[in-house]
CSV table of C-alpha atoms in Angstrom, one decimal:
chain,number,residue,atom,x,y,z
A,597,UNK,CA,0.0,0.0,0.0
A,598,UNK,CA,1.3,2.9,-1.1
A,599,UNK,CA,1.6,6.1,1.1
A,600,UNK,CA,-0.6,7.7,-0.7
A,601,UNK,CA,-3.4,5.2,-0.5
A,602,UNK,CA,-2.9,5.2,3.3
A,603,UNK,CA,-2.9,8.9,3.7
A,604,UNK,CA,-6.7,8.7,2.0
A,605,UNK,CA,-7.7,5.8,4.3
A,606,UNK,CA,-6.3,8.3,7.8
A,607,UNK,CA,-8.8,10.9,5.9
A,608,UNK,CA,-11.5,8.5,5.5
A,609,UNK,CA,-11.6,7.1,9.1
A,610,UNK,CA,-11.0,10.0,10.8
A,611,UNK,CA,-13.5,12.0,9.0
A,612,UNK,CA,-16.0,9.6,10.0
A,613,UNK,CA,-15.0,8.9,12.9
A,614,UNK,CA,-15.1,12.5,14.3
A,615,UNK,CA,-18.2,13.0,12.8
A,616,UNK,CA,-20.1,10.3,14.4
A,617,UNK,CA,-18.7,11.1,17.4
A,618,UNK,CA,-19.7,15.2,17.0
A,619,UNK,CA,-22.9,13.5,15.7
A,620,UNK,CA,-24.1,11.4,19.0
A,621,UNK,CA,-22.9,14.4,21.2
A,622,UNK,CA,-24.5,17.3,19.8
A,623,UNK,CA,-27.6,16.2,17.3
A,624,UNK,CA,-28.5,13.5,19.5
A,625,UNK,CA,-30.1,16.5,21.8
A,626,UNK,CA,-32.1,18.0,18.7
A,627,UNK,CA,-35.3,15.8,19.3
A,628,UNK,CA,-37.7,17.7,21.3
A,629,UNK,CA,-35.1,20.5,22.1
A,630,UNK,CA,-35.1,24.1,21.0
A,631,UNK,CA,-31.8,24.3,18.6
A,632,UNK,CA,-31.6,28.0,19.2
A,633,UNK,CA,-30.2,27.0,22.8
A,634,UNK,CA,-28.0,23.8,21.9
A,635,UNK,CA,-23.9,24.6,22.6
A,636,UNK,CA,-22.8,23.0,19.3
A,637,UNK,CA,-20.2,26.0,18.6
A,638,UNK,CA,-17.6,24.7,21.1
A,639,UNK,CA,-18.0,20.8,20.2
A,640,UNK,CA,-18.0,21.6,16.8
A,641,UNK,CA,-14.5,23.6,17.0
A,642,UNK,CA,-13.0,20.6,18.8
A,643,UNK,CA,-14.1,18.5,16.5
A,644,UNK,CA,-12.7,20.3,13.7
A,645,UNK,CA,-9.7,20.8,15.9
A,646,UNK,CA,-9.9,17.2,16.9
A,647,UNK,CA,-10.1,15.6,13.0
A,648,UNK,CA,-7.3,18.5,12.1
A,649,UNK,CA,-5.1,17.2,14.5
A,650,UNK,CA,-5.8,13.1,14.5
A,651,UNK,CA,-4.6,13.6,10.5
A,652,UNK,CA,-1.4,14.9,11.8
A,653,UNK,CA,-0.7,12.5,13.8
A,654,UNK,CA,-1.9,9.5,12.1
A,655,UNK,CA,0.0,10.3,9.2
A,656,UNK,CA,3.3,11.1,11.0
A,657,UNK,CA,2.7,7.5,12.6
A,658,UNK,CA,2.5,5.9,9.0
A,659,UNK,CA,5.4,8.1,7.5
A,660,UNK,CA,7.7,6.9,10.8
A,661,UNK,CA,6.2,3.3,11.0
A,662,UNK,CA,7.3,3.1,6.9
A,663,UNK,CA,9.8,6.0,6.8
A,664,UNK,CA,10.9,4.2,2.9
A,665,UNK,CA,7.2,5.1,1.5
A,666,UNK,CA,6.9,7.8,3.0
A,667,UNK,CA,6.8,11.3,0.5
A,668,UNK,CA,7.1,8.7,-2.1
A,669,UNK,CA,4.8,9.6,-5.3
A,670,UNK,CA,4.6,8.4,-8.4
A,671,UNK,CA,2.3,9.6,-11.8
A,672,UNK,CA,-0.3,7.5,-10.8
A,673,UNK,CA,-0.5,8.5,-7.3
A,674,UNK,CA,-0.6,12.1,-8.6
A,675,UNK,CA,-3.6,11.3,-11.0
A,676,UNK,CA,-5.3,9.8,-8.3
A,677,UNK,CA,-4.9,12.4,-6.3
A,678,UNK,CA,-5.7,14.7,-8.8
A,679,UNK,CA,-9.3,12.9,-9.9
A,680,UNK,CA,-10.3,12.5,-5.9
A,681,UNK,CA,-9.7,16.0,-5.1
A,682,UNK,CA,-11.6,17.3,-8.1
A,683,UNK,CA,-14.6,15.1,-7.1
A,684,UNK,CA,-14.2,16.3,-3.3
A,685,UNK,CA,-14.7,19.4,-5.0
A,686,UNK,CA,-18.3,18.9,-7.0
A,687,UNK,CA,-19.2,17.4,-4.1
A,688,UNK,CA,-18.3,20.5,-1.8
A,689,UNK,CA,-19.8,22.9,-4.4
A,690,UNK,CA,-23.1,20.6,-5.0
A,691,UNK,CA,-23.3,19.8,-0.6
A,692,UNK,CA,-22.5,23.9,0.1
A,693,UNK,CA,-25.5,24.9,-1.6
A,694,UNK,CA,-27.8,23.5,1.4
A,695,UNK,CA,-26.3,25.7,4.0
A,696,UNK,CA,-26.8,28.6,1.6
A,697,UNK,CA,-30.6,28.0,0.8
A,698,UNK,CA,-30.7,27.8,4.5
A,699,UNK,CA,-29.1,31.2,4.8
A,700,UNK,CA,-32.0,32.5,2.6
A,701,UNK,CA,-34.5,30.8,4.3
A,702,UNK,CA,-33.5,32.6,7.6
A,703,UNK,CA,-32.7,29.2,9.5
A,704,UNK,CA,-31.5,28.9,12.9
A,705,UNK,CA,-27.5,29.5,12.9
A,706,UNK,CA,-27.5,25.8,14.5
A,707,UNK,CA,-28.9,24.1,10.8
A,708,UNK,CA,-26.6,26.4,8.9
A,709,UNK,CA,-23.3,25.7,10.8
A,710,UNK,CA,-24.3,22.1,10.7
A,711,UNK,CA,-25.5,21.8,7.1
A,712,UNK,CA,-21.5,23.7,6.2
A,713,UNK,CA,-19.7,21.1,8.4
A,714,UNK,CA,-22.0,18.0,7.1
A,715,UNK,CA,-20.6,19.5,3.7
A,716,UNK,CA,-17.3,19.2,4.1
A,717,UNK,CA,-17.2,16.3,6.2
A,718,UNK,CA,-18.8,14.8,2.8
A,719,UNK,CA,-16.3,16.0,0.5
A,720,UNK,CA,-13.6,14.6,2.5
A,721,UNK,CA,-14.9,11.1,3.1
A,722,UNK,CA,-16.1,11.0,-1.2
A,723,UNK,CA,-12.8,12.1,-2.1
A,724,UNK,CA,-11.1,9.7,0.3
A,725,UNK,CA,-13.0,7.0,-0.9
A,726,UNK,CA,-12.8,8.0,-4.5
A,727,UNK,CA,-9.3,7.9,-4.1
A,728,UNK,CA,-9.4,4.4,-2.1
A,729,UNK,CA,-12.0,2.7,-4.8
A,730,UNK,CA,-8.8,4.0,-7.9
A,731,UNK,CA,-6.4,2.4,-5.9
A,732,UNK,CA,-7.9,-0.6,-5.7
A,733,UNK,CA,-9.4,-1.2,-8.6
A,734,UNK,CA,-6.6,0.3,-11.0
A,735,UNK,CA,-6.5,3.4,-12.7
């Protein structure tokens, strides 16, 4: 497995994984409550912070656990690259324009903060696993 390849599964795992977690925290107390007085700012800051900071370290662990691969790129890593990130993009551009129809709908800060995080989380994880699917299955 190529460095490359693992850096997308660190980004796949840990974009899930502090999601679900930032999930079951803070929207687990949307059912009956008011959102207008749900803390999500502060969770969702350490979560970003969190899923920041669990990439840097997860890939510093596989570039010292195989310090040969690591930085190591070739054309088709590059391509790969290339092709995920550009469909991480659509998807950003496509997911970004629920948070901004909530905008002009006048929705609660809480949906519109969530909606923009949701957004990226997605592009992340699709571009990870685009990424994952070319390596793979050839490219």
């Amino acid at each position: 497995m190529s460095s490359e390849e693992k850096r997308s599964w660190i980004y796949l795992v840990v974009g899930v994984g502090v999601y679900a977690v930032y999930f079951v925290v803070v929207l687990s107390q949307v059912p009956g409550a008011d959102v207008a007085r749900i803390a999500y700012v502060r969770p969702m800051l350490i979560a970003i912070g969190a899923g920041i900071g669990l990439g840097i370290v997860a890939n510093i662990a596989a570039a010292v656990a195989s310090p040969k691969e690591a930085g190591r790129t070739d054309e088709r890593d590059r391509q790969i690259n290339r092709l995920g990130d550009y469909v991480g993009f659509y998807v950003m551009s496509i997911a970004a324009l629920v948070p901004m129809a909530l905008a002009m709908a006048e929705a609660a800060h809480f949906w519109i903060a969530n909606a923009l995080y949701l957004a990226f989380v997605l592009a992340t994880v699709v571009s990870s696993a685009v990424k994952i699917v070319l390596y793979r299955r050839g490219f």
